[in-house]
Amino acid sequence: MRLSENFTMAEFTKSQTAERRGIDNTPEGEHLDAAVALFENVVQKVRDHFGPTVINSGYRSPELNEAVGGSSRSQHCKGEAADIEVPGVPNAELAEWIRDNLEFDQLILEFYTPGIPDSGWVHVSYLADGDNRGECLTATRIDGKTEYSVGINA
C-alpha cells in the first residue's frame, strides 16, 4: 500500500524489533488515516524538494512502542509522526526547511551535533484534523538525559 507517491506502508512500519519479536506493526483506522495525512502534507513534500528521503522510525503499534521503551504519548503510536533524514542534506538544514515551508504539528531536531551534518535526525508530526501547533524544538542529551529547547538550534 502507498501512503503517497514515493512512500509505502512497508517503509513506515519497518522495525527490526517488531520483526525479531513477531509484533504486528500495522496501523488501522484512524492511525492509517493519520499516516496518509502525514505523508501527503509533510514527508512527500520533503521528498519532492530534496529527493530520496529515509524514514528512520515511523509507526509504532502499542506493543512495539512498549518493546522499544517509547513514550505512551508518542505521536508515532498514532501514525502522526516520522523520524526522517535526507542523505547528503544536513539534518539542521532539513529541519529549517520544514520549519520555513510546511505545516506541521511538532518538529524536533534530535541529537544534532553542529559540525557533523548527518548527526541526529528530524522528527516531524502532522495532525490530520489540521489543528497543528507548529511547535519547533531541539533535543539534546545532557548528563544522560534528553533535554528540549525551544526552536531549531543548530
Short mmCIF file of N, CA and C in Angstrom, two decimals:
data_model
loop_
_atom_site.label_atom_id
_atom_site.label_comp_id
_atom_site.label_asym_id
_atom_site.label_seq_id
_atom_site.Cartn_x
_atom_site.Cartn_y
_atom_site.Cartn_z
N MET A 1 0.84 -1.19 0.00
CA MET A 1 0.00 0.00 0.00
C MET A 1 0.88 1.25 0.00
N ARG A 2 0.49 2.23 -0.79
CA ARG A 2 1.20 3.50 -0.86
C ARG A 2 0.57 4.52 0.09
N LEU A 3 1.44 5.27 0.79
CA LEU A 3 0.98 6.37 1.63
C LEU A 3 1.02 7.68 0.86
N SER A 4 1.88 7.73 -0.15
CA SER A 4 1.99 8.88 -1.04
C SER A 4 2.71 8.39 -2.29
N GLU A 5 2.99 9.30 -3.20
CA GLU A 5 3.60 8.91 -4.48
C GLU A 5 4.87 8.08 -4.31
N ASN A 6 5.74 8.45 -3.36
CA ASN A 6 7.04 7.79 -3.24
C ASN A 6 7.22 6.95 -1.98
N PHE A 7 6.19 6.79 -1.17
CA PHE A 7 6.36 6.07 0.10
C PHE A 7 5.32 4.98 0.27
N THR A 8 5.80 3.85 0.80
CA THR A 8 4.91 2.71 1.03
C THR A 8 4.68 2.51 2.53
N MET A 9 3.63 1.77 2.82
CA MET A 9 3.33 1.41 4.20
C MET A 9 4.49 0.61 4.79
N ALA A 10 5.11 -0.24 4.00
CA ALA A 10 6.23 -1.07 4.49
C ALA A 10 7.37 -0.20 5.01
N GLU A 11 7.66 0.91 4.34
CA GLU A 11 8.72 1.81 4.81
C GLU A 11 8.37 2.45 6.15
N PHE A 12 7.10 2.79 6.32
CA PHE A 12 6.63 3.49 7.51
C PHE A 12 6.52 2.57 8.72
N THR A 13 6.33 1.29 8.49
CA THR A 13 6.11 0.34 9.59
C THR A 13 7.31 -0.56 9.87
N LYS A 14 8.36 -0.45 9.06
CA LYS A 14 9.53 -1.32 9.22
C LYS A 14 10.16 -1.15 10.60
N SER A 15 10.41 -2.27 11.25
CA SER A 15 11.03 -2.25 12.57
C SER A 15 11.75 -3.57 12.81
N GLN A 16 13.04 -3.48 13.07
CA GLN A 16 13.79 -4.69 13.39
C GLN A 16 13.28 -5.33 14.67
N THR A 17 12.91 -4.51 15.64
CA THR A 17 12.39 -5.04 16.91
C THR A 17 11.09 -5.80 16.66
N ALA A 18 10.20 -5.24 15.85
CA ALA A 18 8.93 -5.92 15.54
C ALA A 18 9.20 -7.23 14.82
N GLU A 19 10.14 -7.22 13.89
CA GLU A 19 10.47 -8.44 13.15
C GLU A 19 11.02 -9.51 14.08
N ARG A 20 11.96 -9.12 14.94
CA ARG A 20 12.57 -10.09 15.86
C ARG A 20 11.56 -10.68 16.83
N ARG A 21 10.62 -9.86 17.29
CA ARG A 21 9.67 -10.30 18.32
C ARG A 21 8.33 -10.76 17.77
N GLY A 22 8.17 -10.72 16.46
CA GLY A 22 6.91 -11.15 15.85
C GLY A 22 5.75 -10.23 16.18
N ILE A 23 6.01 -8.94 16.30
CA ILE A 23 4.97 -7.97 16.64
C ILE A 23 4.32 -7.44 15.36
N ASP A 24 2.99 -7.46 15.32
CA ASP A 24 2.26 -6.89 14.20
C ASP A 24 2.31 -5.37 14.34
N ASN A 25 2.88 -4.70 13.36
CA ASN A 25 3.07 -3.26 13.42
C ASN A 25 2.28 -2.57 12.31
N THR A 26 1.05 -2.99 12.09
CA THR A 26 0.23 -2.46 11.02
C THR A 26 -0.80 -1.48 11.56
N PRO A 27 -0.75 -0.22 11.12
CA PRO A 27 -1.77 0.73 11.57
C PRO A 27 -3.10 0.47 10.88
N GLU A 28 -4.17 0.77 11.58
CA GLU A 28 -5.51 0.62 11.02
C GLU A 28 -6.35 1.82 11.39
N GLY A 29 -7.46 1.98 10.71
CA GLY A 29 -8.44 3.01 11.05
C GLY A 29 -7.85 4.39 11.08
N GLU A 30 -8.07 5.09 12.20
CA GLU A 30 -7.63 6.49 12.31
C GLU A 30 -6.11 6.61 12.25
N HIS A 31 -5.37 5.58 12.66
CA HIS A 31 -3.91 5.63 12.59
C HIS A 31 -3.45 5.57 11.13
N LEU A 32 -4.14 4.80 10.33
CA LEU A 32 -3.83 4.73 8.90
C LEU A 32 -4.16 6.07 8.24
N ASP A 33 -5.30 6.64 8.58
CA ASP A 33 -5.68 7.95 8.03
C ASP A 33 -4.65 9.02 8.41
N ALA A 34 -4.17 8.97 9.65
CA ALA A 34 -3.17 9.93 10.12
C ALA A 34 -1.88 9.78 9.33
N ALA A 35 -1.48 8.54 9.05
CA ALA A 35 -0.25 8.29 8.30
C ALA A 35 -0.35 8.87 6.89
N VAL A 36 -1.47 8.67 6.25
CA VAL A 36 -1.66 9.21 4.90
C VAL A 36 -1.55 10.74 4.94
N ALA A 37 -2.16 11.37 5.92
CA ALA A 37 -2.10 12.82 6.04
C ALA A 37 -0.66 13.30 6.28
N LEU A 38 0.08 12.60 7.15
CA LEU A 38 1.48 12.94 7.42
C LEU A 38 2.31 12.89 6.14
N PHE A 39 2.13 11.83 5.37
CA PHE A 39 2.93 11.68 4.16
C PHE A 39 2.52 12.65 3.07
N GLU A 40 1.23 12.86 2.89
CA GLU A 40 0.78 13.79 1.85
C GLU A 40 1.18 15.23 2.15
N ASN A 41 1.16 15.61 3.42
CA ASN A 41 1.36 17.00 3.79
C ASN A 41 2.78 17.36 4.20
N VAL A 42 3.59 16.36 4.56
CA VAL A 42 4.94 16.67 5.01
C VAL A 42 5.99 15.81 4.31
N VAL A 43 5.99 14.53 4.54
CA VAL A 43 7.09 13.68 4.09
C VAL A 43 7.24 13.67 2.57
N GLN A 44 6.15 13.58 1.85
CA GLN A 44 6.24 13.61 0.38
C GLN A 44 6.75 14.96 -0.10
N LYS A 45 6.36 16.03 0.56
CA LYS A 45 6.84 17.37 0.16
C LYS A 45 8.34 17.51 0.41
N VAL A 46 8.84 16.89 1.46
CA VAL A 46 10.29 16.86 1.69
C VAL A 46 10.95 16.10 0.54
N ARG A 47 10.40 14.97 0.17
CA ARG A 47 10.94 14.15 -0.93
C ARG A 47 10.92 14.93 -2.24
N ASP A 48 9.82 15.63 -2.49
CA ASP A 48 9.70 16.40 -3.74
C ASP A 48 10.76 17.50 -3.81
N HIS A 49 11.10 18.10 -2.67
CA HIS A 49 12.07 19.19 -2.65
C HIS A 49 13.52 18.69 -2.66
N PHE A 50 13.82 17.71 -1.81
CA PHE A 50 15.21 17.29 -1.61
C PHE A 50 15.61 16.03 -2.36
N GLY A 51 14.66 15.18 -2.69
CA GLY A 51 14.98 13.89 -3.28
C GLY A 51 14.81 12.77 -2.27
N PRO A 52 15.44 11.61 -2.53
CA PRO A 52 15.24 10.44 -1.67
C PRO A 52 15.33 10.77 -0.18
N THR A 53 14.34 10.30 0.55
CA THR A 53 14.19 10.58 1.97
C THR A 53 14.07 9.27 2.72
N VAL A 54 14.81 9.16 3.82
CA VAL A 54 14.85 7.93 4.61
C VAL A 54 13.99 8.07 5.86
N ILE A 55 13.17 7.06 6.11
CA ILE A 55 12.37 7.03 7.33
C ILE A 55 13.13 6.15 8.33
N ASN A 56 13.63 6.77 9.39
CA ASN A 56 14.35 6.02 10.42
C ASN A 56 13.41 5.35 11.40
N SER A 57 12.31 6.00 11.70
CA SER A 57 11.32 5.47 12.62
C SER A 57 9.97 6.02 12.21
N GLY A 58 9.01 5.13 12.09
CA GLY A 58 7.67 5.55 11.69
C GLY A 58 6.65 5.09 12.70
N TYR A 59 5.65 4.37 12.20
CA TYR A 59 4.56 3.91 13.06
C TYR A 59 5.06 2.90 14.09
N ARG A 60 4.52 3.00 15.29
CA ARG A 60 4.78 2.02 16.34
C ARG A 60 3.46 1.59 16.96
N SER A 61 3.13 0.31 16.79
CA SER A 61 1.95 -0.22 17.47
C SER A 61 2.18 -0.13 18.97
N PRO A 62 1.12 -0.19 19.79
CA PRO A 62 1.32 -0.12 21.24
C PRO A 62 2.32 -1.16 21.75
N GLU A 63 2.24 -2.37 21.23
CA GLU A 63 3.16 -3.43 21.68
C GLU A 63 4.60 -3.11 21.29
N LEU A 64 4.80 -2.61 20.08
CA LEU A 64 6.15 -2.25 19.64
C LEU A 64 6.67 -1.06 20.44
N ASN A 65 5.82 -0.07 20.67
CA ASN A 65 6.24 1.10 21.42
C ASN A 65 6.71 0.70 22.82
N GLU A 66 6.00 -0.21 23.44
CA GLU A 66 6.41 -0.69 24.77
C GLU A 66 7.74 -1.43 24.67
N ALA A 67 7.90 -2.23 23.64
CA ALA A 67 9.13 -3.02 23.47
C ALA A 67 10.36 -2.13 23.30
N VAL A 68 10.19 -0.96 22.65
CA VAL A 68 11.34 -0.08 22.43
C VAL A 68 11.47 1.00 23.51
N GLY A 69 10.58 0.97 24.49
CA GLY A 69 10.65 1.94 25.58
C GLY A 69 10.20 3.33 25.20
N GLY A 70 9.29 3.43 24.22
CA GLY A 70 8.79 4.72 23.78
C GLY A 70 7.77 5.31 24.75
N SER A 71 7.58 6.61 24.64
CA SER A 71 6.59 7.31 25.47
C SER A 71 5.18 6.86 25.08
N SER A 72 4.33 6.67 26.05
CA SER A 72 2.95 6.28 25.77
C SER A 72 2.20 7.41 25.05
N ARG A 73 2.74 8.62 25.08
CA ARG A 73 2.11 9.76 24.42
C ARG A 73 2.71 10.02 23.02
N SER A 74 3.61 9.17 22.59
CA SER A 74 4.30 9.38 21.31
C SER A 74 3.33 9.43 20.14
N GLN A 75 3.53 10.43 19.28
CA GLN A 75 2.71 10.54 18.08
C GLN A 75 3.04 9.43 17.07
N HIS A 76 4.17 8.75 17.25
CA HIS A 76 4.48 7.60 16.40
C HIS A 76 3.40 6.53 16.57
N CYS A 77 2.82 6.42 17.76
CA CYS A 77 1.81 5.40 18.05
C CYS A 77 0.46 5.70 17.41
N LYS A 78 0.29 6.90 16.93
CA LYS A 78 -0.97 7.30 16.31
C LYS A 78 -0.85 7.42 14.79
N GLY A 79 0.35 7.13 14.26
CA GLY A 79 0.58 7.27 12.83
C GLY A 79 0.81 8.71 12.41
N GLU A 80 1.03 9.59 13.39
CA GLU A 80 1.16 11.02 13.12
C GLU A 80 2.60 11.51 12.97
N ALA A 81 3.59 10.65 13.22
CA ALA A 81 4.98 11.12 13.25
C ALA A 81 5.94 10.18 12.54
N ALA A 82 7.02 10.78 12.04
CA ALA A 82 8.12 10.02 11.44
C ALA A 82 9.42 10.72 11.77
N ASP A 83 10.47 9.93 11.94
CA ASP A 83 11.83 10.45 12.07
C ASP A 83 12.48 10.25 10.70
N ILE A 84 12.98 11.34 10.13
CA ILE A 84 13.46 11.28 8.75
C ILE A 84 14.85 11.90 8.61
N GLU A 85 15.50 11.54 7.51
CA GLU A 85 16.76 12.15 7.08
C GLU A 85 16.77 12.15 5.56
N VAL A 86 17.55 13.05 4.99
CA VAL A 86 17.77 13.09 3.55
C VAL A 86 19.27 12.94 3.34
N PRO A 87 19.72 11.83 2.74
CA PRO A 87 21.15 11.64 2.52
C PRO A 87 21.76 12.83 1.78
N GLY A 88 22.87 13.33 2.34
CA GLY A 88 23.58 14.45 1.73
C GLY A 88 23.08 15.82 2.15
N VAL A 89 22.00 15.87 2.93
CA VAL A 89 21.45 17.15 3.41
C VAL A 89 21.64 17.20 4.92
N PRO A 90 22.31 18.22 5.44
CA PRO A 90 22.47 18.32 6.89
C PRO A 90 21.10 18.32 7.58
N ASN A 91 20.99 17.58 8.66
CA ASN A 91 19.71 17.49 9.36
C ASN A 91 19.21 18.85 9.86
N ALA A 92 20.11 19.73 10.23
CA ALA A 92 19.69 21.07 10.65
C ALA A 92 19.05 21.82 9.48
N GLU A 93 19.63 21.69 8.29
CA GLU A 93 19.07 22.33 7.10
C GLU A 93 17.70 21.76 6.77
N LEU A 94 17.55 20.45 6.90
CA LEU A 94 16.26 19.80 6.66
C LEU A 94 15.21 20.34 7.63
N ALA A 95 15.54 20.41 8.92
CA ALA A 95 14.60 20.91 9.92
C ALA A 95 14.22 22.36 9.63
N GLU A 96 15.19 23.17 9.27
CA GLU A 96 14.92 24.58 8.97
C GLU A 96 14.02 24.72 7.75
N TRP A 97 14.22 23.89 6.73
CA TRP A 97 13.38 23.95 5.54
C TRP A 97 11.95 23.58 5.88
N ILE A 98 11.77 22.51 6.65
CA ILE A 98 10.41 22.12 7.06
C ILE A 98 9.77 23.26 7.84
N ARG A 99 10.51 23.81 8.80
CA ARG A 99 10.00 24.91 9.62
C ARG A 99 9.51 26.07 8.76
N ASP A 100 10.29 26.40 7.73
CA ASP A 100 10.02 27.58 6.92
C ASP A 100 9.02 27.36 5.78
N ASN A 101 8.72 26.09 5.45
CA ASN A 101 7.94 25.83 4.24
C ASN A 101 6.71 24.95 4.41
N LEU A 102 6.58 24.23 5.50
CA LEU A 102 5.48 23.28 5.63
C LEU A 102 4.67 23.50 6.90
N GLU A 103 3.44 23.03 6.86
CA GLU A 103 2.62 22.98 8.07
C GLU A 103 2.94 21.68 8.79
N PHE A 104 3.05 21.73 10.12
CA PHE A 104 3.36 20.54 10.92
C PHE A 104 2.84 20.78 12.33
N ASP A 105 2.74 19.70 13.08
CA ASP A 105 2.35 19.83 14.48
C ASP A 105 3.58 20.06 15.34
N GLN A 106 4.55 19.15 15.21
CA GLN A 106 5.77 19.26 16.00
C GLN A 106 6.96 18.90 15.13
N LEU A 107 8.02 19.69 15.28
CA LEU A 107 9.26 19.49 14.53
C LEU A 107 10.39 19.51 15.56
N ILE A 108 11.16 18.42 15.60
CA ILE A 108 12.25 18.34 16.59
C ILE A 108 13.54 17.95 15.87
N LEU A 109 14.56 18.80 15.99
CA LEU A 109 15.90 18.45 15.54
C LEU A 109 16.51 17.65 16.70
N GLU A 110 16.65 16.35 16.50
CA GLU A 110 17.04 15.47 17.60
C GLU A 110 18.51 15.08 17.52
N PHE A 111 19.22 15.38 18.58
CA PHE A 111 20.60 14.93 18.82
C PHE A 111 21.56 15.31 17.70
N TYR A 112 21.36 16.49 17.14
CA TYR A 112 22.24 17.03 16.12
C TYR A 112 23.47 17.62 16.78
N THR A 113 24.65 17.37 16.17
CA THR A 113 25.90 17.94 16.66
C THR A 113 26.41 18.93 15.61
N PRO A 114 26.47 20.22 15.95
CA PRO A 114 26.98 21.19 14.98
C PRO A 114 28.35 20.75 14.46
N GLY A 115 28.52 20.90 13.15
CA GLY A 115 29.78 20.50 12.52
C GLY A 115 29.76 19.06 12.02
N ILE A 116 28.73 18.29 12.40
CA ILE A 116 28.57 16.91 11.91
C ILE A 116 27.21 16.85 11.22
N PRO A 117 27.17 17.18 9.92
CA PRO A 117 25.89 17.39 9.21
C PRO A 117 24.90 16.23 9.28
N ASP A 118 25.41 14.98 9.29
CA ASP A 118 24.47 13.85 9.28
C ASP A 118 24.19 13.30 10.67
N SER A 119 24.56 14.05 11.71
CA SER A 119 24.27 13.58 13.07
C SER A 119 22.79 13.80 13.39
N GLY A 120 22.28 12.95 14.25
CA GLY A 120 20.89 13.07 14.68
C GLY A 120 19.90 12.75 13.58
N TRP A 121 18.71 13.30 13.73
CA TRP A 121 17.63 13.10 12.76
C TRP A 121 16.58 14.17 13.00
N VAL A 122 15.56 14.19 12.14
CA VAL A 122 14.47 15.15 12.25
C VAL A 122 13.18 14.39 12.52
N HIS A 123 12.55 14.72 13.63
CA HIS A 123 11.23 14.18 13.99
C HIS A 123 10.20 15.20 13.52
N VAL A 124 9.19 14.75 12.78
CA VAL A 124 8.13 15.65 12.35
C VAL A 124 6.79 14.95 12.50
N SER A 125 5.80 15.70 12.97
CA SER A 125 4.46 15.15 13.10
C SER A 125 3.45 16.10 12.45
N TYR A 126 2.29 15.51 12.14
CA TYR A 126 1.22 16.26 11.48
C TYR A 126 -0.11 15.72 11.97
N LEU A 127 -1.04 16.62 12.26
CA LEU A 127 -2.38 16.22 12.70
C LEU A 127 -3.35 16.35 11.54
N ALA A 128 -4.02 15.25 11.22
CA ALA A 128 -4.93 15.21 10.08
C ALA A 128 -6.09 16.19 10.23
N ASP A 129 -6.45 16.53 11.47
CA ASP A 129 -7.58 17.45 11.67
C ASP A 129 -7.19 18.90 11.38
N GLY A 130 -5.90 19.15 11.07
CA GLY A 130 -5.45 20.48 10.72
C GLY A 130 -5.15 21.40 11.88
N ASP A 131 -5.32 20.90 13.11
CA ASP A 131 -5.07 21.73 14.30
C ASP A 131 -3.60 21.60 14.72
N ASN A 132 -2.70 21.93 13.79
CA ASN A 132 -1.27 21.76 14.00
C ASN A 132 -0.67 22.95 14.75
N ARG A 133 0.16 22.65 15.75
CA ARG A 133 0.75 23.67 16.62
C ARG A 133 1.92 24.42 16.00
N GLY A 134 2.65 23.80 15.09
CA GLY A 134 3.85 24.43 14.55
C GLY A 134 4.94 24.58 15.59
N GLU A 135 5.01 23.63 16.51
CA GLU A 135 6.00 23.68 17.60
C GLU A 135 7.37 23.21 17.11
N CYS A 136 8.40 24.01 17.36
CA CYS A 136 9.77 23.67 16.99
C CYS A 136 10.62 23.49 18.24
N LEU A 137 11.35 22.38 18.29
CA LEU A 137 12.20 22.06 19.44
C LEU A 137 13.52 21.48 18.96
N THR A 138 14.51 21.54 19.82
CA THR A 138 15.78 20.84 19.61
C THR A 138 16.00 19.96 20.82
N ALA A 139 16.30 18.67 20.56
CA ALA A 139 16.57 17.71 21.63
C ALA A 139 18.06 17.47 21.72
N THR A 140 18.59 17.55 22.94
CA THR A 140 20.00 17.25 23.19
C THR A 140 20.08 16.35 24.42
N ARG A 141 21.19 15.64 24.52
CA ARG A 141 21.40 14.77 25.67
C ARG A 141 22.41 15.46 26.58
N ILE A 142 21.97 15.71 27.82
CA ILE A 142 22.82 16.36 28.81
C ILE A 142 22.85 15.47 30.05
N ASP A 143 24.06 15.03 30.42
CA ASP A 143 24.22 14.13 31.57
C ASP A 143 23.31 12.92 31.47
N GLY A 144 23.18 12.36 30.26
CA GLY A 144 22.40 11.15 30.05
C GLY A 144 20.91 11.36 29.95
N LYS A 145 20.44 12.59 30.05
CA LYS A 145 19.01 12.88 29.96
C LYS A 145 18.72 13.71 28.72
N THR A 146 17.56 13.46 28.12
CA THR A 146 17.13 14.25 26.97
C THR A 146 16.53 15.54 27.45
N GLU A 147 17.03 16.65 26.91
CA GLU A 147 16.50 17.97 27.25
C GLU A 147 16.07 18.63 25.96
N TYR A 148 14.96 19.38 26.05
CA TYR A 148 14.39 20.05 24.89
C TYR A 148 14.50 21.56 25.06
N SER A 149 14.91 22.23 24.00
CA SER A 149 14.92 23.69 23.99
C SER A 149 14.03 24.15 22.86
N VAL A 150 13.46 25.33 23.01
CA VAL A 150 12.54 25.88 22.02
C VAL A 150 13.33 26.36 20.81
N GLY A 151 12.81 26.04 19.63
CA GLY A 151 13.42 26.47 18.38
C GLY A 151 14.31 25.40 17.77
N ILE A 152 14.73 25.64 16.55
CA ILE A 152 15.69 24.77 15.86
C ILE A 152 17.05 25.39 16.09
N ASN A 153 17.80 24.80 17.01
CA ASN A 153 19.09 25.36 17.44
C ASN A 153 20.22 24.51 16.91
N ALA A 154 20.74 24.90 15.76
CA ALA A 154 21.80 24.10 15.13
C ALA A 154 23.16 24.72 15.38
#
